[in-house]
Short mmCIF file of C-alpha atoms and ligand atoms in Angstrom, two decimals:
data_model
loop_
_atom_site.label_atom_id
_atom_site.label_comp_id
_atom_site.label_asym_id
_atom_site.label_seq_id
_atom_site.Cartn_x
_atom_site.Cartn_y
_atom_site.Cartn_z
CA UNK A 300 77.96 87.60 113.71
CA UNK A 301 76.94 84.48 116.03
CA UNK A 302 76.32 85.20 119.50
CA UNK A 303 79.48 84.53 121.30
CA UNK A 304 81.29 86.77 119.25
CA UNK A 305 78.13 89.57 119.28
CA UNK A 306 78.15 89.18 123.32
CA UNK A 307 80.66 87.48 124.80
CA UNK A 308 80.26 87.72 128.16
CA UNK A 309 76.34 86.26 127.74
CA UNK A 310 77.02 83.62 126.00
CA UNK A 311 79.11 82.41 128.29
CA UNK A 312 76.83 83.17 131.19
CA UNK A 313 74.29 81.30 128.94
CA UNK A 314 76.27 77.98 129.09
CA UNK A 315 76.65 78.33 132.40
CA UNK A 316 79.36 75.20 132.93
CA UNK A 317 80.60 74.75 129.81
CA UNK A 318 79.92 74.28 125.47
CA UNK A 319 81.52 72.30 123.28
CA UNK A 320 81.12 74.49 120.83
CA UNK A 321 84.44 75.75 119.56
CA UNK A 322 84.60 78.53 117.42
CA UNK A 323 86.90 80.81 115.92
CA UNK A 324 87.35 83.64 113.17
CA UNK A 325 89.98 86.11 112.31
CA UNK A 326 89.11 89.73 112.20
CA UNK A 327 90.10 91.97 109.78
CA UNK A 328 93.35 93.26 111.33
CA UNK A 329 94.91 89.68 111.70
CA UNK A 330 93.97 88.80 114.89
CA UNK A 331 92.34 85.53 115.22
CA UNK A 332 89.85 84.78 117.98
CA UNK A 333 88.90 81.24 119.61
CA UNK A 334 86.84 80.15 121.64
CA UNK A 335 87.44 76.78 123.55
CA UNK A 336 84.99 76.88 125.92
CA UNK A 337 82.09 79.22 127.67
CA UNK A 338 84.24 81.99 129.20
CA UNK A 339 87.20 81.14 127.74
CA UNK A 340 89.10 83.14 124.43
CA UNK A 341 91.95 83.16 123.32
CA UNK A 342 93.07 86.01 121.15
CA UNK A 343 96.15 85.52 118.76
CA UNK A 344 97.72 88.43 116.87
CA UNK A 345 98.73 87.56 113.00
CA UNK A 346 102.53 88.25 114.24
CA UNK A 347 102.58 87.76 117.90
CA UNK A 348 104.74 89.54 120.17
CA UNK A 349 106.78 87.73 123.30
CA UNK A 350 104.16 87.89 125.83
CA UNK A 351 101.23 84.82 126.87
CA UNK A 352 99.20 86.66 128.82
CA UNK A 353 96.30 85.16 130.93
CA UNK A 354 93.32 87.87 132.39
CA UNK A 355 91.02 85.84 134.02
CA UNK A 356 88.13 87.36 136.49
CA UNK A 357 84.75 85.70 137.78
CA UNK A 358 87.00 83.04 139.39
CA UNK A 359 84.03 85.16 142.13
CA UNK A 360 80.58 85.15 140.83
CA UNK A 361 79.92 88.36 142.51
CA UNK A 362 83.37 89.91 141.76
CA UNK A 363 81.57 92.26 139.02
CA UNK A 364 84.08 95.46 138.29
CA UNK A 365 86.99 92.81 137.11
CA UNK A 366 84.28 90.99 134.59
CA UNK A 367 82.79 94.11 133.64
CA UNK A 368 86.35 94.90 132.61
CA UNK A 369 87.19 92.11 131.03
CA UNK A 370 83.71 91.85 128.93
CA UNK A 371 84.68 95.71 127.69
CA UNK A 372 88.01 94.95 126.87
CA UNK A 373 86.73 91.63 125.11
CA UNK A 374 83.99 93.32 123.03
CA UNK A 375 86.61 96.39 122.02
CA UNK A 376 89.18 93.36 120.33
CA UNK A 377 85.98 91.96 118.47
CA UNK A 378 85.03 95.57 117.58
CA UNK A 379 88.92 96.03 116.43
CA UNK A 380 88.98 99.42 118.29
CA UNK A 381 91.58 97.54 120.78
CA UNK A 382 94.48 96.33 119.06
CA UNK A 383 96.21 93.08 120.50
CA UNK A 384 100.02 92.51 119.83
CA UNK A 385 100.30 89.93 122.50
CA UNK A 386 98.95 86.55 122.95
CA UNK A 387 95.98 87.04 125.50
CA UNK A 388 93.41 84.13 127.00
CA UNK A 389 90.43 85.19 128.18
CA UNK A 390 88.99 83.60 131.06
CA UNK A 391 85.44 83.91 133.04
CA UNK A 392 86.24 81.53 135.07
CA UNK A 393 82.68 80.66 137.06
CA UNK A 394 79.80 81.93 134.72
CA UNK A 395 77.04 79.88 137.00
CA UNK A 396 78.35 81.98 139.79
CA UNK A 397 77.73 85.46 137.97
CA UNK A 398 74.25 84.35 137.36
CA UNK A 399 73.66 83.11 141.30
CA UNK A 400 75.20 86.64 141.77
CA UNK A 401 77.22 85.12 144.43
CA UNK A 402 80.78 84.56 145.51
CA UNK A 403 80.86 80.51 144.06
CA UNK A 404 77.61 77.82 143.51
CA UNK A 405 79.00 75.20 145.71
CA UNK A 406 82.49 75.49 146.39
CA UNK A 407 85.00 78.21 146.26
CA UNK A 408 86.65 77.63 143.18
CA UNK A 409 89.93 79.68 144.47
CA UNK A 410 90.30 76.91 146.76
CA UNK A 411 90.67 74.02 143.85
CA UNK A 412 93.56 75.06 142.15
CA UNK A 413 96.94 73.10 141.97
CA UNK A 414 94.84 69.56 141.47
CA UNK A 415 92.86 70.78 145.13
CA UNK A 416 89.77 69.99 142.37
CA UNK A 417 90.75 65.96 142.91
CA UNK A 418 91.16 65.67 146.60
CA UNK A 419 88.56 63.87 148.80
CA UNK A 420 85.37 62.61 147.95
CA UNK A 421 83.42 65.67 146.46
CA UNK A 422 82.46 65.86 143.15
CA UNK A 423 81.25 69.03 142.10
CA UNK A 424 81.01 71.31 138.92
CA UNK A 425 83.47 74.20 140.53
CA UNK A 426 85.84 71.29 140.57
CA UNK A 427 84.82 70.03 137.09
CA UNK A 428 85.36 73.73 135.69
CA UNK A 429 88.68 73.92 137.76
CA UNK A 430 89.90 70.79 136.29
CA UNK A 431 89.29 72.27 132.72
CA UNK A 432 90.67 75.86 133.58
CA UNK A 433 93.93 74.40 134.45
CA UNK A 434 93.95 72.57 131.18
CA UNK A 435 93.43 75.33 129.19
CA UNK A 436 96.09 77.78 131.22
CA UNK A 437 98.35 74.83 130.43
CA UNK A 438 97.53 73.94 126.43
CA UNK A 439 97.38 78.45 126.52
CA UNK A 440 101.16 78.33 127.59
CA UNK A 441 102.39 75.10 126.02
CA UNK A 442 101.17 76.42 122.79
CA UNK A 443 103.00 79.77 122.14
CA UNK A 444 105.84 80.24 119.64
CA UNK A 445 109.10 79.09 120.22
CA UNK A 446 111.86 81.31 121.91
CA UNK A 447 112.19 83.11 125.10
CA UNK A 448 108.65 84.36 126.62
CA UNK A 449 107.06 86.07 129.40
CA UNK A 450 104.29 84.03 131.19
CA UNK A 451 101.62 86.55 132.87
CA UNK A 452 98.75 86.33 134.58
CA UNK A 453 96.78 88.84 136.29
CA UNK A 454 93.64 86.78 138.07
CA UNK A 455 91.30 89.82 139.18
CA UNK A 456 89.08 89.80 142.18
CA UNK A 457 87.48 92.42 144.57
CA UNK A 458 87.23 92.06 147.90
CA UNK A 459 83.87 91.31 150.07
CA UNK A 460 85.59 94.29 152.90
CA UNK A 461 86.11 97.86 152.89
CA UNK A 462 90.05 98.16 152.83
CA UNK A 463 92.77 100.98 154.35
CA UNK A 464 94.70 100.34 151.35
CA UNK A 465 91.78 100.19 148.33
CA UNK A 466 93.78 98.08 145.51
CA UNK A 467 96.24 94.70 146.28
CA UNK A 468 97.49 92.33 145.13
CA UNK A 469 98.46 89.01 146.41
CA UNK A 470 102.32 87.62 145.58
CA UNK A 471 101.89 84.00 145.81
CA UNK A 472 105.07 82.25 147.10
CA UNK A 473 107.70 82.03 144.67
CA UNK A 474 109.68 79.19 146.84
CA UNK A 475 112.57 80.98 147.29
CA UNK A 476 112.95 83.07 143.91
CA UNK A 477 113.21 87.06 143.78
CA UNK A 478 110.56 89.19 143.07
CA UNK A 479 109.87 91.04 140.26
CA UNK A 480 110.55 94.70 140.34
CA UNK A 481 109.04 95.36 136.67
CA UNK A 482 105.96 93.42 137.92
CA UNK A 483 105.62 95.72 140.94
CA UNK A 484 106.27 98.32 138.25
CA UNK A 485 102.84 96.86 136.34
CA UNK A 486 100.77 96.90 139.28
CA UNK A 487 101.87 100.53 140.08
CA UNK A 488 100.56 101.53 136.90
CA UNK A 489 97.58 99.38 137.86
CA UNK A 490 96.42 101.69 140.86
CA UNK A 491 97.95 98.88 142.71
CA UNK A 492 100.64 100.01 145.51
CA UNK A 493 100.07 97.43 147.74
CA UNK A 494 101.53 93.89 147.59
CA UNK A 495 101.32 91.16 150.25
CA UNK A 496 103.72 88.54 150.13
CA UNK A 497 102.49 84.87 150.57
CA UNK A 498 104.57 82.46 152.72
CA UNK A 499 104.00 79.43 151.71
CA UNK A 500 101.98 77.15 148.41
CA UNK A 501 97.85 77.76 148.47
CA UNK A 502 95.44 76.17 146.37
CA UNK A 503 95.06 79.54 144.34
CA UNK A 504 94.80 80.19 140.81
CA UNK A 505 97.31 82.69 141.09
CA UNK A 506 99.73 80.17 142.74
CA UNK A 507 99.17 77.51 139.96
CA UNK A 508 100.36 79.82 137.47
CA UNK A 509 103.65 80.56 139.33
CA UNK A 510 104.22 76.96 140.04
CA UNK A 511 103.10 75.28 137.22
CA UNK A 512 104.34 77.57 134.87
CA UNK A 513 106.55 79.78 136.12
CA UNK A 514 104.72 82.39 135.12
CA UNK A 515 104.48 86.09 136.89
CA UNK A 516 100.92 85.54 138.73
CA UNK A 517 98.90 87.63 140.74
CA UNK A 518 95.80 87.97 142.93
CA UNK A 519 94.71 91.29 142.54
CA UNK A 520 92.01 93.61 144.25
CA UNK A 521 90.86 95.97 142.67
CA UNK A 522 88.02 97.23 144.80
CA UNK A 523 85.27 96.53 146.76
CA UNK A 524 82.19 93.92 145.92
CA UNK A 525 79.18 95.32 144.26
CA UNK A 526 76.37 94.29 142.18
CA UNK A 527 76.72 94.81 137.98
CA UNK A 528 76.04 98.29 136.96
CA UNK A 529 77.44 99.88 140.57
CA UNK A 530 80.93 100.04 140.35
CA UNK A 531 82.66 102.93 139.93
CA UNK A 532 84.23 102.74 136.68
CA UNK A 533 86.27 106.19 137.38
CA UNK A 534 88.15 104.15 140.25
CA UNK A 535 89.00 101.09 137.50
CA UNK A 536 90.27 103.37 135.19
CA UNK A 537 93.87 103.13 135.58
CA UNK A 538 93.68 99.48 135.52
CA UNK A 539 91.87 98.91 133.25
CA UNK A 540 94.11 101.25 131.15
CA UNK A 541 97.40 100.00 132.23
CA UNK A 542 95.84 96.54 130.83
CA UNK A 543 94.71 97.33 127.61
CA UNK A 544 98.42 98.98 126.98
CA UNK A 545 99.73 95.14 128.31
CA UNK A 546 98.21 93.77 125.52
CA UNK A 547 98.55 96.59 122.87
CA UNK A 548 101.61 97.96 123.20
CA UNK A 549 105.40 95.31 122.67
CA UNK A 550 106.96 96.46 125.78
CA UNK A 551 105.06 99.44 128.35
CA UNK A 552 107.65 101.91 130.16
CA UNK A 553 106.61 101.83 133.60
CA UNK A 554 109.46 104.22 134.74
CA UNK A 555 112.04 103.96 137.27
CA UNK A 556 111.37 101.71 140.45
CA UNK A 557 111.29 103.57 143.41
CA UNK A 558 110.59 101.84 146.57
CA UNK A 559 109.16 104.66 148.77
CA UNK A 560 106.08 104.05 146.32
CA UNK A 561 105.63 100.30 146.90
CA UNK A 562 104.16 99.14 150.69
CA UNK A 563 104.91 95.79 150.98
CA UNK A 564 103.55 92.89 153.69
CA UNK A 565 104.52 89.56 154.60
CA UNK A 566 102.22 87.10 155.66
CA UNK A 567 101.90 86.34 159.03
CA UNK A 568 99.73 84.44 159.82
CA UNK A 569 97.11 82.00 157.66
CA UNK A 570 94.13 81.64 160.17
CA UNK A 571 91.91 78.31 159.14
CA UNK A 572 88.91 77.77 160.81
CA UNK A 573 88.92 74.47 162.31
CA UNK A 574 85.43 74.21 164.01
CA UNK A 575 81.96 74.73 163.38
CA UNK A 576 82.34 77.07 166.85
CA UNK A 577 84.55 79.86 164.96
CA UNK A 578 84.23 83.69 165.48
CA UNK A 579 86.15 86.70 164.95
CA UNK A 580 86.94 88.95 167.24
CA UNK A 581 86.40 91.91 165.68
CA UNK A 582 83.08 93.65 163.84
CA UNK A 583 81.96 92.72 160.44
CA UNK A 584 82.50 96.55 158.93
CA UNK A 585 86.15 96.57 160.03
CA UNK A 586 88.41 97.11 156.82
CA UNK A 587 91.09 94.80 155.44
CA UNK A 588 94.15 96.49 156.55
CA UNK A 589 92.91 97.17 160.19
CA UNK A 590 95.95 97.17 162.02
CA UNK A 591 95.94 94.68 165.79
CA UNK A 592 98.92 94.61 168.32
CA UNK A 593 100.45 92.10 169.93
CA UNK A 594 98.56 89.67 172.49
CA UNK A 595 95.13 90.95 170.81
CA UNK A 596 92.49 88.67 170.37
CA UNK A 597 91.84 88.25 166.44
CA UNK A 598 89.51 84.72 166.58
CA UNK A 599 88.16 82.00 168.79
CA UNK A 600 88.19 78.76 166.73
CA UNK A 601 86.65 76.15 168.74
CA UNK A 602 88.50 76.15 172.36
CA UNK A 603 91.65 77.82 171.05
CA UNK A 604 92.16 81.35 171.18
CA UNK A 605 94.09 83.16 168.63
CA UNK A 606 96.24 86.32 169.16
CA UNK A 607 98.13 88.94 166.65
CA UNK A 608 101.72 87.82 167.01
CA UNK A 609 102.86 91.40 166.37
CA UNK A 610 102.45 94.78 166.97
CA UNK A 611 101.11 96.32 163.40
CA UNK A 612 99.73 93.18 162.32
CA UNK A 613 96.63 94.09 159.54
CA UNK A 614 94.00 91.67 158.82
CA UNK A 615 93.33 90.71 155.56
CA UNK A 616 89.71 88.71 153.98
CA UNK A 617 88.88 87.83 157.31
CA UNK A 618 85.45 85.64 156.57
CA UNK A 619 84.20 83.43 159.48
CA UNK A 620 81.94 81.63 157.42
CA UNK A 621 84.39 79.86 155.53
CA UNK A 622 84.01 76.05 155.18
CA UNK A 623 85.84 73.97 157.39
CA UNK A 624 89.39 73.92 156.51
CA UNK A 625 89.80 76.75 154.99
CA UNK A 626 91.08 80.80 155.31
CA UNK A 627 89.10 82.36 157.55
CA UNK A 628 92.18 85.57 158.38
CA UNK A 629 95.18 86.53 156.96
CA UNK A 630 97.44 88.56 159.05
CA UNK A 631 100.14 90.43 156.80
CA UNK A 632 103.56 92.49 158.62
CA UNK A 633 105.07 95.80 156.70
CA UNK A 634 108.45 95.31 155.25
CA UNK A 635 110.64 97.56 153.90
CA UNK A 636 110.23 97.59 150.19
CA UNK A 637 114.31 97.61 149.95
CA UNK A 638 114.24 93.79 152.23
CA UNK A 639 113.39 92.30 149.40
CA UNK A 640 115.44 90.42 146.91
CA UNK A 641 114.09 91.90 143.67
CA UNK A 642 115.55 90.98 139.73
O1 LIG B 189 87.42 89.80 150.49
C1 LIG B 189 87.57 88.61 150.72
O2 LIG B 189 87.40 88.12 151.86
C2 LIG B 189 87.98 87.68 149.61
C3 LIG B 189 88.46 88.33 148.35
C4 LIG B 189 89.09 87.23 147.50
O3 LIG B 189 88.39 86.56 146.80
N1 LIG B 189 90.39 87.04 147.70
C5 LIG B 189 91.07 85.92 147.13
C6 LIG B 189 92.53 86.00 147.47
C7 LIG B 189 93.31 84.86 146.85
C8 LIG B 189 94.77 84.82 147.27
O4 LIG B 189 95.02 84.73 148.48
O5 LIG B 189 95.64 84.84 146.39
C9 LIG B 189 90.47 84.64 147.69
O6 LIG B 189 90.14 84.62 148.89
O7 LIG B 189 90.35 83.68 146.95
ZN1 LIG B 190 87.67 86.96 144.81
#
């Protein structure tokens, strides 16, 4: 065997930004593998069922349990001892990042989606790889059979805080179109209860995938950041379970929806820091889902002070060291589960 297929998840880390070495082979049980770039594979059964499914992780260099996951999953298909009846791509999306062992090399590459990779001056290799990812989402979906079929993508991160609420996921804004009750079903399953609701277009992976492709897309969290070799596997488990049955299995029974199991936030508010001058008002070890009132002081940003606009608003990825521009705080509301138009 050559040594993408041997060890995936090196190879790729050994061509750190890219080869142009395509490959591909078809394993003994029909499924064909190929390989279109470092980090990404795309894995086609001999008779494939109705879903394209995209699992991408690393978009975070230090994001380990979600690549760790991935790479097992990866190395079970070219072992055969995971079946695949679905289409699935593959994607490590920043292997120079794993190997800095940091969140991105120069720019955040979950800030470049949605052509963000093209606008302004910089040229970079996050925006290179960006540029290609998107590409190869799109050639992944405009390839499948013909007929009716479910777009998915599950983009998985962990987060750099301790959280109140351990796994979420991130709903980017579906301009106007219900939400998907079977999807809040999947993340269930996932460990995931918790689902924040975004307001408005970002520059996300996630959100390229809804809008470009109108597929279901998430950002999800599964965890906290450590180093390779720390996380907790025991606390992945049912994700990483309820993922390897997305791709195995033609349809998973999630069970009947009920709401009371689902807590659900709106955005509300998107915090960018504006100024070099920009601090939070709050300590570095307080958790994502930290709930502020009212009138309290969240962040200074320059000469402008800014306030929670409601009582029970949580703070989500707050990160003052953001580059200019860019999400420094989200601030999320709880809604009732049963506010919101679901299909
Ligand atoms: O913990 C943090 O501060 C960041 C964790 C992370 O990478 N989150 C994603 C969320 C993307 C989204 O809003 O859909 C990010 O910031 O890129
Ligand atoms: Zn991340």
């Amino acid at each position: 065997m050559n040594k993408a297929f041997e060890d995936f998840l090196g190879w790729t880390c050994a061509n750190e930004w890219g080869s142009e070495e395509t490959q591909k082979k078809t394993l003994n049980n029909g499924v064909t593998l190929s390989i279109w770039d470092s980090g990404v594979l795309e894995v086609t059964p001999s008779k494939p069922g109705k879903k394209d499914i995209v699992l991408s992780c690393a978009v975070h260099g230090n994001e380990t349990a979600p690549i760790e996951i991935c790479r097992d999953i990866i190395n079970d298909i070219i072992t055969e001892k995971q079946t695949v009846v679905h289409r699935t791509l593959f994607l490590i999306a920043n292997p120079a990042s794993i190997n800095k062992g940091e969140r991105f090399v120069e720019e955040n590459m979950n800030r470049l989606f949605s052509g963000a990779h093209g606008n302004g001056k910089a040229h970079n290799k996050e925006r290179e790889r960006a540029a290609k990812i998107e590409q190869y989402v799109r050639r992944f979906y405009e390839t499948a059979p013909e007929g009716e079929r479910e777009r998915l993508h599950y983009d998985l991160h962990t987060a750099i805080r301790d959280s109140k609420r351990e796994k979420f996921a991130v709903y980017p804004f579906t301009h106007g179109k219900s939400y998907n009750k079977h999807q809040l079903q999947f993340l269930l399953a996932c460990g995931v209860d918790t689902v924040l609701l975004n307001q408005a277009p970002t520059t996300t992976f996630s959100y390229f995938s809804v809008n470009e492709f109108n597929a279901h897309a998430f950002t999800v969290e599964l965890g906290k950041v450590r180093p390779f070799g720390k996380n907790d596997r025991s606390k992945f488990a049912a994700s990483e379970q309820t993922l390897r049955r997305l791709i195995s299995e033609d349809s998973v029974d999630f069970g009947e929806f009920d709401p009371n199991k689902h807590f659900i936030f709106k955005e509300a508010q998107t915090i960018n820091r504006m100024n070099e001058d920009f601090e939070l008002n709050f300590a570095d070890d307080v958790a994502n889902f930290t709930s502020f009132d009212k009138g309290d002081l969240l962040a200074r940003d320059g000469d402008k002070n800014l306030y929670a606009l409601h009582d029970g608003e949580h703070i989500i990825f707050p990160n003052a060291n953001v580059a200019l521009g860019q999400r420094a705080l989200l601030t999320v509301v709880r809604v009732p589960t049963e506010s919101l138009e679901l299909e």
